[in-house]
Amino acid sequence: MQSDDSRHTRGSRDAWLEAAFELLLESGVDSVRILPLAKRLNLSRTSFYWFFKDREALLAALVERWREKNTLGLAGQTEAYAETISEAILNVFDCWLNPALFDSQLEFAMRSWALQSNEVSTEIETADKTRIDALTRMFTRFGHDELAANVRGRTIYLTQIGYISMNSQESLEVRMQRIPSYVEIFTGQVPQQRELRRFYARHDYQLPGG
């Protein structure tokens, strides 16, 4: 059995992985190297090898965690309970406001990494297809034919990826004020006030004068 002291001196797999994520977000994938990670964690370089075979194994773990968080997070929101397509879209919009469901900074870092890695670029392409397929199924669930559902799903997804890729800065108030119009454009339906109130409440937001 591993002692508490040995765990302290070696860290943990999650600690190494979280530190790697921090470096990826701060400086890009080229900065994700064993020695800088060890210094950041105040651990010996050899401790790394208790948890990962090599740097490539660490990078693979980063890709896996991104896939689990962002792709599964988005897909899960498309399947969340909703009585109308407007409510379903608002469930998806939760992703853009809750990093626990979808981390936009991580998405930006991964897409930047893909510019220098064919392997990661392939992962991005797979993720894009999986996410668009999930959005398409959401629309078909509410009666849209396959082509229309796919076009609407692509429109929603590519709009948000555009936000992320441009590193667009938008205040919470501005974004919330635009939500009803986005819902109407994406679905062809005006969202009900009770749907909007529930959405705003999830994000601790109240419209001025509301």
PDB file of C-alpha atoms in Angstrom:
ATOM      1  CA  MET A   1       0.000   0.000   0.000  1.00  0.00           C
ATOM      2  CA  GLN A   2       1.242   3.495  -0.883  1.00  0.00           C
ATOM      3  CA  SER A   3       1.883   5.665   2.183  1.00  0.00           C
ATOM      4  CA  ASP A   4       0.463   9.177   2.608  1.00  0.00           C
ATOM      5  CA  ASP A   5       4.025  10.558   2.498  1.00  0.00           C
ATOM      6  CA  SER A   6       4.771   8.911  -0.848  1.00  0.00           C
ATOM      7  CA  ARG A   7       1.514  10.202  -2.333  1.00  0.00           C
ATOM      8  CA  HIS A   8       2.439  13.688  -1.159  1.00  0.00           C
ATOM      9  CA  THR A   9       5.885  13.563  -2.747  1.00  0.00           C
ATOM     10  CA  ARG A  10       4.547  12.166  -6.026  1.00  0.00           C
ATOM     11  CA  GLY A  11       1.344  14.159  -6.256  1.00  0.00           C
ATOM     12  CA  SER A  12      -1.561  12.514  -8.053  1.00  0.00           C
ATOM     13  CA  ARG A  13      -2.617  11.848 -11.603  1.00  0.00           C
ATOM     14  CA  ASP A  14      -5.303  14.515 -11.351  1.00  0.00           C
ATOM     15  CA  ALA A  15      -2.819  17.061 -10.000  1.00  0.00           C
ATOM     16  CA  TRP A  16      -0.465  16.515 -12.949  1.00  0.00           C
ATOM     17  CA  LEU A  17      -3.389  16.654 -15.347  1.00  0.00           C
ATOM     18  CA  GLU A  18      -4.817  19.859 -13.873  1.00  0.00           C
ATOM     19  CA  ALA A  19      -1.396  21.501 -14.025  1.00  0.00           C
ATOM     20  CA  ALA A  20      -1.100  20.430 -17.650  1.00  0.00           C
ATOM     21  CA  PHE A  21      -4.470  22.001 -18.392  1.00  0.00           C
ATOM     22  CA  GLU A  22      -3.346  25.244 -16.780  1.00  0.00           C
ATOM     23  CA  LEU A  23      -0.229  25.388 -18.945  1.00  0.00           C
ATOM     24  CA  LEU A  24      -2.223  24.494 -22.055  1.00  0.00           C
ATOM     25  CA  LEU A  25      -4.637  27.358 -21.407  1.00  0.00           C
ATOM     26  CA  GLU A  26      -1.912  29.832 -20.473  1.00  0.00           C
ATOM     27  CA  SER A  27       0.723  29.173 -23.123  1.00  0.00           C
ATOM     28  CA  GLY A  28      -0.363  26.464 -25.550  1.00  0.00           C
ATOM     29  CA  VAL A  29       0.604  22.839 -25.963  1.00  0.00           C
ATOM     30  CA  ASP A  30       4.340  23.493 -26.477  1.00  0.00           C
ATOM     31  CA  SER A  31       4.529  24.610 -22.851  1.00  0.00           C
ATOM     32  CA  VAL A  32       3.052  21.343 -21.563  1.00  0.00           C
ATOM     33  CA  ARG A  33       6.278  19.594 -20.654  1.00  0.00           C
ATOM     34  CA  ILE A  34       7.324  17.483 -17.722  1.00  0.00           C
ATOM     35  CA  LEU A  35       9.947  19.735 -16.133  1.00  0.00           C
ATOM     36  CA  PRO A  36       7.767  22.906 -16.057  1.00  0.00           C
ATOM     37  CA  LEU A  37       4.913  20.821 -14.656  1.00  0.00           C
ATOM     38  CA  ALA A  38       7.150  19.405 -11.934  1.00  0.00           C
ATOM     39  CA  LYS A  39       8.298  22.899 -10.977  1.00  0.00           C
ATOM     40  CA  ARG A  40       4.726  24.157 -10.906  1.00  0.00           C
ATOM     41  CA  LEU A  41       3.700  21.311  -8.614  1.00  0.00           C
ATOM     42  CA  ASN A  42       6.911  21.478  -6.592  1.00  0.00           C
ATOM     43  CA  LEU A  43       7.489  17.783  -7.247  1.00  0.00           C
ATOM     44  CA  SER A  44      10.372  15.811  -8.670  1.00  0.00           C
ATOM     45  CA  ARG A  45      10.401  15.139 -12.385  1.00  0.00           C
ATOM     46  CA  THR A  46      10.539  11.389 -11.754  1.00  0.00           C
ATOM     47  CA  SER A  47       7.205  11.594  -9.899  1.00  0.00           C
ATOM     48  CA  PHE A  48       5.529  12.166 -13.235  1.00  0.00           C
ATOM     49  CA  TYR A  49       6.314   8.619 -14.348  1.00  0.00           C
ATOM     50  CA  TRP A  50       4.237   7.101 -11.576  1.00  0.00           C
ATOM     51  CA  PHE A  51       1.163   8.310 -13.442  1.00  0.00           C
ATOM     52  CA  PHE A  52       2.082   8.655 -17.122  1.00  0.00           C
ATOM     53  CA  LYS A  53       4.375   6.654 -19.369  1.00  0.00           C
ATOM     54  CA  ASP A  54       5.646   9.769 -21.130  1.00  0.00           C
ATOM     55  CA  ARG A  55       4.591  13.229 -22.339  1.00  0.00           C
ATOM     56  CA  GLU A  56       2.546  11.712 -25.159  1.00  0.00           C
ATOM     57  CA  ALA A  57       0.484   9.777 -22.635  1.00  0.00           C
ATOM     58  CA  LEU A  58      -0.188  13.016 -20.758  1.00  0.00           C
ATOM     59  CA  LEU A  59      -1.264  14.775 -23.947  1.00  0.00           C
ATOM     60  CA  ALA A  60      -3.572  11.864 -24.782  1.00  0.00           C
ATOM     61  CA  ALA A  61      -5.129  12.213 -21.326  1.00  0.00           C
ATOM     62  CA  LEU A  62      -5.709  15.925 -21.972  1.00  0.00           C
ATOM     63  CA  VAL A  63      -7.554  15.106 -25.188  1.00  0.00           C
ATOM     64  CA  GLU A  64      -9.639  12.461 -23.426  1.00  0.00           C
ATOM     65  CA  ARG A  65     -10.666  14.814 -20.632  1.00  0.00           C
ATOM     66  CA  TRP A  66     -11.572  17.560 -23.136  1.00  0.00           C
ATOM     67  CA  ARG A  67     -13.692  15.036 -25.044  1.00  0.00           C
ATOM     68  CA  GLU A  68     -15.458  13.910 -21.875  1.00  0.00           C
ATOM     69  CA  LYS A  69     -16.108  17.432 -20.664  1.00  0.00           C
ATOM     70  CA  ASN A  70     -17.060  19.418 -23.747  1.00  0.00           C
ATOM     71  CA  THR A  71     -18.443  16.852 -26.168  1.00  0.00           C
ATOM     72  CA  LEU A  72     -20.332  14.816 -23.595  1.00  0.00           C
ATOM     73  CA  GLY A  73     -21.394  17.997 -21.795  1.00  0.00           C
ATOM     74  CA  LEU A  74     -22.958  19.450 -24.929  1.00  0.00           C
ATOM     75  CA  ALA A  75     -24.491  16.171 -26.054  1.00  0.00           C
ATOM     76  CA  GLY A  76     -26.004  15.693 -22.599  1.00  0.00           C
ATOM     77  CA  GLN A  77     -27.678  19.100 -22.728  1.00  0.00           C
ATOM     78  CA  THR A  78     -29.303  18.285 -26.080  1.00  0.00           C
ATOM     79  CA  GLU A  79     -30.957  15.316 -24.367  1.00  0.00           C
ATOM     80  CA  ALA A  80     -32.093  17.181 -21.241  1.00  0.00           C
ATOM     81  CA  TYR A  81     -35.832  17.306 -20.557  1.00  0.00           C
ATOM     82  CA  ALA A  82     -37.654  20.049 -22.460  1.00  0.00           C
ATOM     83  CA  GLU A  83     -41.310  20.571 -23.359  1.00  0.00           C
ATOM     84  CA  THR A  84     -40.596  22.754 -26.398  1.00  0.00           C
ATOM     85  CA  ILE A  85     -37.744  23.262 -28.842  1.00  0.00           C
ATOM     86  CA  SER A  86     -37.206  26.728 -27.331  1.00  0.00           C
ATOM     87  CA  GLU A  87     -36.671  25.179 -23.921  1.00  0.00           C
ATOM     88  CA  ALA A  88     -34.351  22.590 -25.472  1.00  0.00           C
ATOM     89  CA  ILE A  89     -32.236  25.353 -27.034  1.00  0.00           C
ATOM     90  CA  LEU A  90     -32.042  27.130 -23.691  1.00  0.00           C
ATOM     91  CA  ASN A  91     -30.735  23.893 -22.185  1.00  0.00           C
ATOM     92  CA  VAL A  92     -27.976  23.952 -24.804  1.00  0.00           C
ATOM     93  CA  PHE A  93     -27.295  27.626 -24.085  1.00  0.00           C
ATOM     94  CA  ASP A  94     -26.489  26.574 -20.519  1.00  0.00           C
ATOM     95  CA  CYS A  95     -23.245  25.212 -21.992  1.00  0.00           C
ATOM     96  CA  TRP A  96     -22.100  28.652 -23.108  1.00  0.00           C
ATOM     97  CA  LEU A  97     -22.607  30.084 -19.625  1.00  0.00           C
ATOM     98  CA  ASN A  98     -21.528  27.203 -17.400  1.00  0.00           C
ATOM     99  CA  PRO A  99     -17.886  26.047 -17.723  1.00  0.00           C
ATOM    100  CA  ALA A 100     -18.763  22.891 -15.808  1.00  0.00           C
ATOM    101  CA  LEU A 101     -20.800  21.809 -18.844  1.00  0.00           C
ATOM    102  CA  PHE A 102     -18.602  23.220 -21.599  1.00  0.00           C
ATOM    103  CA  ASP A 103     -15.254  24.966 -21.092  1.00  0.00           C
ATOM    104  CA  SER A 104     -14.866  27.577 -23.841  1.00  0.00           C
ATOM    105  CA  GLN A 105     -11.291  28.448 -22.870  1.00  0.00           C
ATOM    106  CA  LEU A 106     -10.323  24.804 -23.137  1.00  0.00           C
ATOM    107  CA  GLU A 107     -12.098  24.574 -26.483  1.00  0.00           C
ATOM    108  CA  PHE A 108     -10.090  27.526 -27.781  1.00  0.00           C
ATOM    109  CA  ALA A 109      -6.840  25.959 -26.562  1.00  0.00           C
ATOM    110  CA  MET A 110      -7.673  22.624 -28.171  1.00  0.00           C
ATOM    111  CA  ARG A 111      -8.493  24.234 -31.505  1.00  0.00           C
ATOM    112  CA  SER A 112      -5.244  26.183 -31.379  1.00  0.00           C
ATOM    113  CA  TRP A 113      -3.402  22.931 -30.680  1.00  0.00           C
ATOM    114  CA  ALA A 114      -5.131  21.313 -33.661  1.00  0.00           C
ATOM    115  CA  LEU A 115      -3.428  23.828 -35.964  1.00  0.00           C
ATOM    116  CA  GLN A 116      -0.105  22.108 -35.276  1.00  0.00           C
ATOM    117  CA  SER A 117      -1.260  18.508 -34.822  1.00  0.00           C
ATOM    118  CA  ASN A 118      -3.004  16.385 -37.436  1.00  0.00           C
ATOM    119  CA  GLU A 119      -3.998  13.937 -34.728  1.00  0.00           C
ATOM    120  CA  VAL A 120      -5.709  16.599 -32.629  1.00  0.00           C
ATOM    121  CA  SER A 121      -7.259  18.087 -35.773  1.00  0.00           C
ATOM    122  CA  THR A 122      -8.870  14.705 -36.427  1.00  0.00           C
ATOM    123  CA  GLU A 123     -10.159  14.656 -32.836  1.00  0.00           C
ATOM    124  CA  ILE A 124     -11.691  18.096 -33.391  1.00  0.00           C
ATOM    125  CA  GLU A 125     -13.391  16.960 -36.596  1.00  0.00           C
ATOM    126  CA  THR A 126     -14.837  13.947 -34.795  1.00  0.00           C
ATOM    127  CA  ALA A 127     -16.051  16.106 -31.919  1.00  0.00           C
ATOM    128  CA  ASP A 128     -17.649  18.610 -34.292  1.00  0.00           C
ATOM    129  CA  LYS A 129     -19.573  15.846 -36.055  1.00  0.00           C
ATOM    130  CA  THR A 130     -20.683  14.256 -32.776  1.00  0.00           C
ATOM    131  CA  ARG A 131     -21.921  17.584 -31.419  1.00  0.00           C
ATOM    132  CA  ILE A 132     -23.737  18.594 -34.602  1.00  0.00           C
ATOM    133  CA  ASP A 133     -25.338  15.148 -34.790  1.00  0.00           C
ATOM    134  CA  ALA A 134     -26.570  15.588 -31.203  1.00  0.00           C
ATOM    135  CA  LEU A 135     -28.073  18.985 -32.036  1.00  0.00           C
ATOM    136  CA  THR A 136     -29.661  17.527 -35.167  1.00  0.00           C
ATOM    137  CA  ARG A 137     -31.314  14.756 -33.144  1.00  0.00           C
ATOM    138  CA  MET A 138     -32.648  17.366 -30.751  1.00  0.00           C
ATOM    139  CA  PHE A 139     -34.432  19.161 -33.579  1.00  0.00           C
ATOM    140  CA  THR A 140     -35.779  15.968 -35.118  1.00  0.00           C
ATOM    141  CA  ARG A 141     -37.180  15.075 -31.701  1.00  0.00           C
ATOM    142  CA  PHE A 142     -39.346  18.178 -31.967  1.00  0.00           C
ATOM    143  CA  GLY A 143     -40.639  17.403 -35.446  1.00  0.00           C
ATOM    144  CA  HIS A 144     -38.122  18.946 -37.838  1.00  0.00           C
ATOM    145  CA  ASP A 145     -37.173  16.906 -40.894  1.00  0.00           C
ATOM    146  CA  GLU A 146     -33.594  15.641 -41.073  1.00  0.00           C
ATOM    147  CA  LEU A 147     -32.225  18.320 -43.418  1.00  0.00           C
ATOM    148  CA  ALA A 148     -33.807  21.256 -41.603  1.00  0.00           C
ATOM    149  CA  ALA A 149     -32.741  19.801 -38.256  1.00  0.00           C
ATOM    150  CA  ASN A 150     -29.153  19.461 -39.449  1.00  0.00           C
ATOM    151  CA  VAL A 151     -29.036  23.007 -40.844  1.00  0.00           C
ATOM    152  CA  ARG A 152     -30.416  24.452 -37.603  1.00  0.00           C
ATOM    153  CA  GLY A 153     -28.028  22.367 -35.519  1.00  0.00           C
ATOM    154  CA  ARG A 154     -25.052  23.445 -37.633  1.00  0.00           C
ATOM    155  CA  THR A 155     -26.104  27.084 -37.403  1.00  0.00           C
ATOM    156  CA  ILE A 156     -26.243  27.003 -33.605  1.00  0.00           C
ATOM    157  CA  TYR A 157     -22.969  25.148 -33.287  1.00  0.00           C
ATOM    158  CA  LEU A 158     -20.959  27.134 -35.811  1.00  0.00           C
ATOM    159  CA  THR A 159     -22.194  30.397 -34.304  1.00  0.00           C
ATOM    160  CA  GLN A 160     -20.867  29.398 -30.896  1.00  0.00           C
ATOM    161  CA  ILE A 161     -17.588  28.067 -32.276  1.00  0.00           C
ATOM    162  CA  GLY A 162     -17.235  31.430 -34.019  1.00  0.00           C
ATOM    163  CA  TYR A 163     -17.624  33.152 -30.655  1.00  0.00           C
ATOM    164  CA  ILE A 164     -14.924  30.913 -29.214  1.00  0.00           C
ATOM    165  CA  SER A 165     -12.504  31.125 -32.141  1.00  0.00           C
ATOM    166  CA  MET A 166     -12.747  34.917 -32.221  1.00  0.00           C
ATOM    167  CA  ASN A 167     -12.274  35.007 -28.452  1.00  0.00           C
ATOM    168  CA  SER A 168     -15.301  37.292 -28.446  1.00  0.00           C
ATOM    169  CA  GLN A 169     -15.801  39.338 -25.289  1.00  0.00           C
ATOM    170  CA  GLU A 170     -19.415  40.030 -24.382  1.00  0.00           C
ATOM    171  CA  SER A 171     -20.829  41.130 -21.055  1.00  0.00           C
ATOM    172  CA  LEU A 172     -23.297  38.863 -19.303  1.00  0.00           C
ATOM    173  CA  GLU A 173     -25.990  41.530 -19.554  1.00  0.00           C
ATOM    174  CA  VAL A 174     -25.547  41.926 -23.316  1.00  0.00           C
ATOM    175  CA  ARG A 175     -25.550  38.188 -23.875  1.00  0.00           C
ATOM    176  CA  MET A 176     -28.664  37.666 -21.771  1.00  0.00           C
ATOM    177  CA  GLN A 177     -30.507  40.438 -23.596  1.00  0.00           C
ATOM    178  CA  ARG A 178     -29.736  38.705 -26.891  1.00  0.00           C
ATOM    179  CA  ILE A 179     -30.870  35.250 -25.772  1.00  0.00           C
ATOM    180  CA  PRO A 180     -34.570  35.590 -26.765  1.00  0.00           C
ATOM    181  CA  SER A 181     -33.625  36.727 -30.281  1.00  0.00           C
ATOM    182  CA  TYR A 182     -31.117  33.906 -30.670  1.00  0.00           C
ATOM    183  CA  VAL A 183     -33.772  31.386 -29.640  1.00  0.00           C
ATOM    184  CA  GLU A 184     -36.257  32.818 -32.140  1.00  0.00           C
ATOM    185  CA  ILE A 185     -33.697  32.853 -34.965  1.00  0.00           C
ATOM    186  CA  PHE A 186     -32.474  29.320 -34.275  1.00  0.00           C
ATOM    187  CA  THR A 187     -35.900  27.741 -33.735  1.00  0.00           C
ATOM    188  CA  GLY A 188     -38.407  29.953 -35.542  1.00  0.00           C
ATOM    189  CA  GLN A 189     -40.319  30.218 -32.254  1.00  0.00           C
ATOM    190  CA  VAL A 190     -40.547  33.025 -29.710  1.00  0.00           C
ATOM    191  CA  PRO A 191     -39.512  31.637 -26.303  1.00  0.00           C
ATOM    192  CA  GLN A 192     -42.123  31.785 -23.573  1.00  0.00           C
ATOM    193  CA  GLN A 193     -41.469  34.093 -20.656  1.00  0.00           C
ATOM    194  CA  ARG A 194     -41.617  31.218 -18.180  1.00  0.00           C
ATOM    195  CA  GLU A 195     -38.906  29.411 -20.174  1.00  0.00           C
ATOM    196  CA  LEU A 196     -36.714  32.517 -20.140  1.00  0.00           C
ATOM    197  CA  ARG A 197     -37.312  33.087 -16.435  1.00  0.00           C
ATOM    198  CA  ARG A 198     -36.156  29.541 -15.625  1.00  0.00           C
ATOM    199  CA  PHE A 199     -33.100  29.989 -17.837  1.00  0.00           C
ATOM    200  CA  TYR A 200     -32.148  33.311 -16.260  1.00  0.00           C
ATOM    201  CA  ALA A 201     -32.680  31.901 -12.772  1.00  0.00           C
ATOM    202  CA  ARG A 202     -30.262  29.032 -13.505  1.00  0.00           C
ATOM    203  CA  HIS A 203     -27.595  31.634 -14.139  1.00  0.00           C
ATOM    204  CA  ASP A 204     -28.514  33.976 -11.271  1.00  0.00           C
ATOM    205  CA  TYR A 205     -29.493  36.722 -13.669  1.00  0.00           C
ATOM    206  CA  GLN A 206     -32.410  39.124 -13.627  1.00  0.00           C
ATOM    207  CA  LEU A 207     -33.203  41.442 -16.504  1.00  0.00           C
ATOM    208  CA  PRO A 208     -33.218  45.145 -15.532  1.00  0.00           C
ATOM    209  CA  GLY A 209     -36.681  46.020 -14.288  1.00  0.00           C
ATOM    210  CA  GLY A 210     -37.524  42.277 -14.094  1.00  0.00           C
TER     211      GLY A 210
END
